PDB file of N, CA and C in Angstrom:
ATOM      1  N   UNK A   1     101.717 135.934 126.959  1.00 52.00           N
ATOM      2  CA  UNK A   1     102.970 136.472 127.474  1.00 52.00           C
ATOM      3  C   UNK A   1     102.679 137.346 128.692  1.00 52.00           C
ATOM      4  N   UNK A   2     103.143 136.906 129.838  1.00 64.00           N
ATOM      5  CA  UNK A   2     102.855 137.670 131.053  1.00 64.00           C
ATOM      6  C   UNK A   2     103.947 138.719 131.290  1.00 64.00           C
ATOM      7  N   UNK A   3     103.854 139.396 132.417  1.00 64.00           N
ATOM      8  CA  UNK A   3     104.735 140.532 132.691  1.00 64.00           C
ATOM      9  C   UNK A   3     106.186 140.084 132.837  1.00 64.00           C
ATOM     10  N   UNK A   4     106.394 138.931 133.466  1.00 69.00           N
ATOM     11  CA  UNK A   4     107.753 138.427 133.688  1.00 69.00           C
ATOM     12  C   UNK A   4     108.462 138.158 132.365  1.00 69.00           C
ATOM     13  N   UNK A   5     107.753 137.583 131.398  1.00 73.00           N
ATOM     14  CA  UNK A   5     108.340 137.310 130.089  1.00 73.00           C
ATOM     15  C   UNK A   5     108.667 138.608 129.355  1.00 73.00           C
ATOM     16  N   UNK A   6     107.821 139.611 129.513  1.00 74.00           N
ATOM     17  CA  UNK A   6     108.087 140.910 128.908  1.00 74.00           C
ATOM     18  C   UNK A   6     109.346 141.550 129.474  1.00 74.00           C
ATOM     19  N   UNK A   7     109.531 141.423 130.789  1.00 79.00           N
ATOM     20  CA  UNK A   7     110.744 141.947 131.415  1.00 79.00           C
ATOM     21  C   UNK A   7     111.973 141.196 130.932  1.00 79.00           C
ATOM     22  N   UNK A   8     111.842 139.904 130.698  1.00 78.00           N
ATOM     23  CA  UNK A   8     112.960 139.095 130.214  1.00 78.00           C
ATOM     24  C   UNK A   8     113.412 139.560 128.837  1.00 78.00           C
ATOM     25  N   UNK A   9     112.443 139.786 127.950  1.00 76.00           N
ATOM     26  CA  UNK A   9     112.760 140.244 126.593  1.00 76.00           C
ATOM     27  C   UNK A   9     113.365 141.650 126.630  1.00 76.00           C
ATOM     28  N   UNK A  10     112.782 142.526 127.445  1.00 80.00           N
ATOM     29  CA  UNK A  10     113.289 143.899 127.535  1.00 80.00           C
ATOM     30  C   UNK A  10     114.707 143.933 128.093  1.00 80.00           C
ATOM     31  N   UNK A  11     114.981 143.097 129.086  1.00 83.00           N
ATOM     32  CA  UNK A  11     116.326 143.067 129.651  1.00 83.00           C
ATOM     33  C   UNK A  11     117.325 142.512 128.647  1.00 83.00           C
ATOM     34  N   UNK A  12     116.889 141.592 127.779  1.00 81.00           N
ATOM     35  CA  UNK A  12     117.789 141.078 126.748  1.00 81.00           C
ATOM     36  C   UNK A  12     118.161 142.180 125.764  1.00 81.00           C
ATOM     37  N   UNK A  13     117.174 143.006 125.374  1.00 80.00           N
ATOM     38  CA  UNK A  13     117.462 144.146 124.496  1.00 80.00           C
ATOM     39  C   UNK A  13     118.475 145.090 125.148  1.00 80.00           C
ATOM     40  N   UNK A  14     118.269 145.395 126.423  1.00 82.00           N
ATOM     41  CA  UNK A  14     119.136 146.341 127.131  1.00 82.00           C
ATOM     42  C   UNK A  14     120.549 145.785 127.279  1.00 82.00           C
ATOM     43  N   UNK A  15     120.653 144.500 127.650  1.00 83.00           N
ATOM     44  CA  UNK A  15     121.965 143.876 127.829  1.00 83.00           C
ATOM     45  C   UNK A  15     122.730 143.830 126.512  1.00 83.00           C
ATOM     46  N   UNK A  16     122.050 143.460 125.433  1.00 79.00           N
ATOM     47  CA  UNK A  16     122.735 143.394 124.142  1.00 79.00           C
ATOM     48  C   UNK A  16     123.136 144.794 123.661  1.00 79.00           C
ATOM     49  N   UNK A  17     122.323 145.810 123.974  1.00 77.00           N
ATOM     50  CA  UNK A  17     122.681 147.182 123.601  1.00 77.00           C
ATOM     51  C   UNK A  17     123.932 147.639 124.349  1.00 77.00           C
ATOM     52  N   UNK A  18     123.986 147.334 125.653  1.00 79.00           N
ATOM     53  CA  UNK A  18     125.154 147.695 126.457  1.00 79.00           C
ATOM     54  C   UNK A  18     126.393 146.950 125.960  1.00 79.00           C
ATOM     55  N   UNK A  19     126.212 145.677 125.616  1.00 80.00           N
ATOM     56  CA  UNK A  19     127.334 144.869 125.121  1.00 80.00           C
ATOM     57  C   UNK A  19     127.917 145.444 123.837  1.00 80.00           C
ATOM     58  N   UNK A  20     127.047 145.792 122.887  1.00 76.00           N
ATOM     59  CA  UNK A  20     127.536 146.329 121.618  1.00 76.00           C
ATOM     60  C   UNK A  20     128.116 147.728 121.788  1.00 76.00           C
ATOM     61  N   UNK A  21     127.591 148.518 122.722  1.00 76.00           N
ATOM     62  CA  UNK A  21     128.138 149.859 122.922  1.00 76.00           C
ATOM     63  C   UNK A  21     129.514 149.796 123.578  1.00 76.00           C
ATOM     64  N   UNK A  22     129.743 148.784 124.432  1.00 78.00           N
ATOM     65  CA  UNK A  22     131.071 148.607 125.020  1.00 78.00           C
ATOM     66  C   UNK A  22     132.042 148.056 123.973  1.00 78.00           C
ATOM     67  N   UNK A  23     131.541 147.154 123.144  1.00 78.00           N
ATOM     68  CA  UNK A  23     132.402 146.504 122.152  1.00 78.00           C
ATOM     69  C   UNK A  23     132.895 147.499 121.100  1.00 78.00           C
ATOM     70  N   UNK A  24     132.013 148.394 120.655  1.00 73.00           N
ATOM     71  CA  UNK A  24     132.402 149.399 119.663  1.00 73.00           C
ATOM     72  C   UNK A  24     132.216 150.784 120.262  1.00 73.00           C
ATOM     73  N   UNK A  25     133.270 151.308 120.838  1.00 70.00           N
ATOM     74  CA  UNK A  25     133.142 152.599 121.515  1.00 70.00           C
ATOM     75  C   UNK A  25     133.050 153.756 120.527  1.00 70.00           C
ATOM     76  N   UNK A  26     133.647 153.600 119.346  1.00 67.00           N
ATOM     77  CA  UNK A  26     133.659 154.699 118.385  1.00 67.00           C
ATOM     78  C   UNK A  26     132.456 154.676 117.440  1.00 67.00           C
ATOM     79  N   UNK A  27     131.605 153.685 117.577  1.00 65.00           N
ATOM     80  CA  UNK A  27     130.478 153.543 116.650  1.00 65.00           C
ATOM     81  C   UNK A  27     129.382 154.561 116.972  1.00 65.00           C
ATOM     82  N   UNK A  28     128.635 154.951 115.945  1.00 73.00           N
ATOM     83  CA  UNK A  28     127.507 155.853 116.164  1.00 73.00           C
ATOM     84  C   UNK A  28     126.273 155.053 116.574  1.00 73.00           C
ATOM     85  N   UNK A  29     125.216 155.767 116.898  1.00 72.00           N
ATOM     86  CA  UNK A  29     124.037 155.142 117.495  1.00 72.00           C
ATOM     87  C   UNK A  29     123.336 154.194 116.534  1.00 72.00           C
ATOM     88  N   UNK A  30     123.292 154.551 115.256  1.00 73.00           N
ATOM     89  CA  UNK A  30     122.560 153.738 114.279  1.00 73.00           C
ATOM     90  C   UNK A  30     123.212 152.372 114.114  1.00 73.00           C
ATOM     91  N   UNK A  31     124.543 152.341 114.073  1.00 74.00           N
ATOM     92  CA  UNK A  31     125.230 151.062 113.905  1.00 74.00           C
ATOM     93  C   UNK A  31     125.163 150.223 115.173  1.00 74.00           C
ATOM     94  N   UNK A  32     124.792 150.825 116.296  1.00 72.00           N
ATOM     95  CA  UNK A  32     124.564 150.049 117.515  1.00 72.00           C
ATOM     96  C   UNK A  32     123.158 149.469 117.543  1.00 72.00           C
ATOM     97  N   UNK A  33     122.182 150.244 117.068  1.00 77.00           N
ATOM     98  CA  UNK A  33     120.784 149.824 117.167  1.00 77.00           C
ATOM     99  C   UNK A  33     120.498 148.630 116.263  1.00 77.00           C
ATOM    100  N   UNK A  34     121.100 148.610 115.073  1.00 79.00           N
ATOM    101  CA  UNK A  34     120.789 147.554 114.104  1.00 79.00           C
ATOM    102  C   UNK A  34     121.126 146.150 114.618  1.00 79.00           C
ATOM    103  N   UNK A  35     122.351 145.870 115.118  1.00 78.00           N
ATOM    104  CA  UNK A  35     122.596 144.514 115.630  1.00 78.00           C
ATOM    105  C   UNK A  35     121.773 144.180 116.861  1.00 78.00           C
ATOM    106  N   UNK A  36     121.451 145.198 117.669  1.00 77.00           N
ATOM    107  CA  UNK A  36     120.609 144.949 118.841  1.00 77.00           C
ATOM    108  C   UNK A  36     119.204 144.537 118.411  1.00 77.00           C
ATOM    109  N   UNK A  37     118.659 145.211 117.399  1.00 80.00           N
ATOM    110  CA  UNK A  37     117.329 144.853 116.903  1.00 80.00           C
ATOM    111  C   UNK A  37     117.330 143.464 116.279  1.00 80.00           C
ATOM    112  N   UNK A  38     118.384 143.147 115.531  1.00 83.00           N
ATOM    113  CA  UNK A  38     118.465 141.826 114.902  1.00 83.00           C
ATOM    114  C   UNK A  38     118.537 140.735 115.964  1.00 83.00           C
ATOM    115  N   UNK A  39     119.421 140.932 116.944  1.00 79.00           N
ATOM    116  CA  UNK A  39     119.556 139.945 118.015  1.00 79.00           C
ATOM    117  C   UNK A  39     118.288 139.849 118.851  1.00 79.00           C
ATOM    118  N   UNK A  40     117.719 141.009 119.170  1.00 77.00           N
ATOM    119  CA  UNK A  40     116.528 141.029 120.008  1.00 77.00           C
ATOM    120  C   UNK A  40     115.336 140.374 119.342  1.00 77.00           C
ATOM    121  N   UNK A  41     115.158 140.623 118.044  1.00 82.00           N
ATOM    122  CA  UNK A  41     114.041 140.008 117.333  1.00 82.00           C
ATOM    123  C   UNK A  41     114.246 138.511 117.154  1.00 82.00           C
ATOM    124  N   UNK A  42     115.493 138.097 116.973  1.00 84.00           N
ATOM    125  CA  UNK A  42     115.803 136.670 116.893  1.00 84.00           C
ATOM    126  C   UNK A  42     115.479 135.983 118.214  1.00 84.00           C
ATOM    127  N   UNK A  43     115.869 136.628 119.333  1.00 80.00           N
ATOM    128  CA  UNK A  43     115.574 136.098 120.658  1.00 80.00           C
ATOM    129  C   UNK A  43     114.071 136.061 120.897  1.00 80.00           C
ATOM    130  N   UNK A  44     113.374 137.102 120.449  1.00 80.00           N
ATOM    131  CA  UNK A  44     111.926 137.177 120.613  1.00 80.00           C
ATOM    132  C   UNK A  44     111.234 136.064 119.841  1.00 80.00           C
ATOM    133  N   UNK A  45     111.723 135.777 118.633  1.00 84.00           N
ATOM    134  CA  UNK A  45     111.157 134.707 117.816  1.00 84.00           C
ATOM    135  C   UNK A  45     111.328 133.352 118.494  1.00 84.00           C
ATOM    136  N   UNK A  46     112.529 133.086 119.012  1.00 84.00           N
ATOM    137  CA  UNK A  46     112.779 131.839 119.737  1.00 84.00           C
ATOM    138  C   UNK A  46     111.878 131.757 120.961  1.00 84.00           C
ATOM    139  N   UNK A  47     111.718 132.901 121.636  1.00 80.00           N
ATOM    140  CA  UNK A  47     110.919 132.931 122.854  1.00 80.00           C
ATOM    141  C   UNK A  47     109.446 132.651 122.566  1.00 80.00           C
ATOM    142  N   UNK A  48     108.931 133.191 121.458  1.00 81.00           N
ATOM    143  CA  UNK A  48     107.535 132.955 121.076  1.00 81.00           C
ATOM    144  C   UNK A  48     107.326 131.486 120.731  1.00 81.00           C
ATOM    145  N   UNK A  49     108.266 130.904 119.985  1.00 85.00           N
ATOM    146  CA  UNK A  49     108.168 129.482 119.640  1.00 85.00           C
ATOM    147  C   UNK A  49     108.213 128.631 120.901  1.00 85.00           C
ATOM    148  N   UNK A  50     109.093 128.992 121.837  1.00 83.00           N
ATOM    149  CA  UNK A  50     109.222 128.252 123.090  1.00 83.00           C
ATOM    150  C   UNK A  50     107.941 128.322 123.911  1.00 83.00           C
ATOM    151  N   UNK A  51     107.324 129.504 123.967  1.00 81.00           N
ATOM    152  CA  UNK A  51     106.089 129.644 124.742  1.00 81.00           C
ATOM    153  C   UNK A  51     104.924 128.931 124.068  1.00 81.00           C
ATOM    154  N   UNK A  52     104.959 128.801 122.736  1.00 83.00           N
ATOM    155  CA  UNK A  52     103.922 128.039 122.040  1.00 83.00           C
ATOM    156  C   UNK A  52     104.054 126.548 122.333  1.00 83.00           C
ATOM    157  N   UNK A  53     105.287 126.071 122.444  1.00 84.00           N
ATOM    158  CA  UNK A  53     105.512 124.659 122.754  1.00 84.00           C
ATOM    159  C   UNK A  53     105.053 124.349 124.176  1.00 84.00           C
ATOM    160  N   UNK A  54     105.254 125.295 125.088  1.00 75.00           N
ATOM    161  CA  UNK A  54     104.892 125.083 126.488  1.00 75.00           C
ATOM    162  C   UNK A  54     103.387 124.878 126.670  1.00 75.00           C
ATOM    163  N   UNK A  55     102.593 125.548 125.876  1.00 67.00           N
ATOM    164  CA  UNK A  55     101.135 125.488 126.035  1.00 67.00           C
ATOM    165  C   UNK A  55     100.578 124.124 125.658  1.00 67.00           C
TER     166      UNK A  55
END
């Protein structure tokens, strides 16, 4: 995993965090972090499988 792929994953975490914070304005921080972590780890898993196929 090179630097560009790391930036891609990090930007996905940030974008999904911003999306959930806009979607639920009254929610506290913990209820925002949980769906972001679930989505981000799911994306990371797909990304790892994809990079394994590429090799």
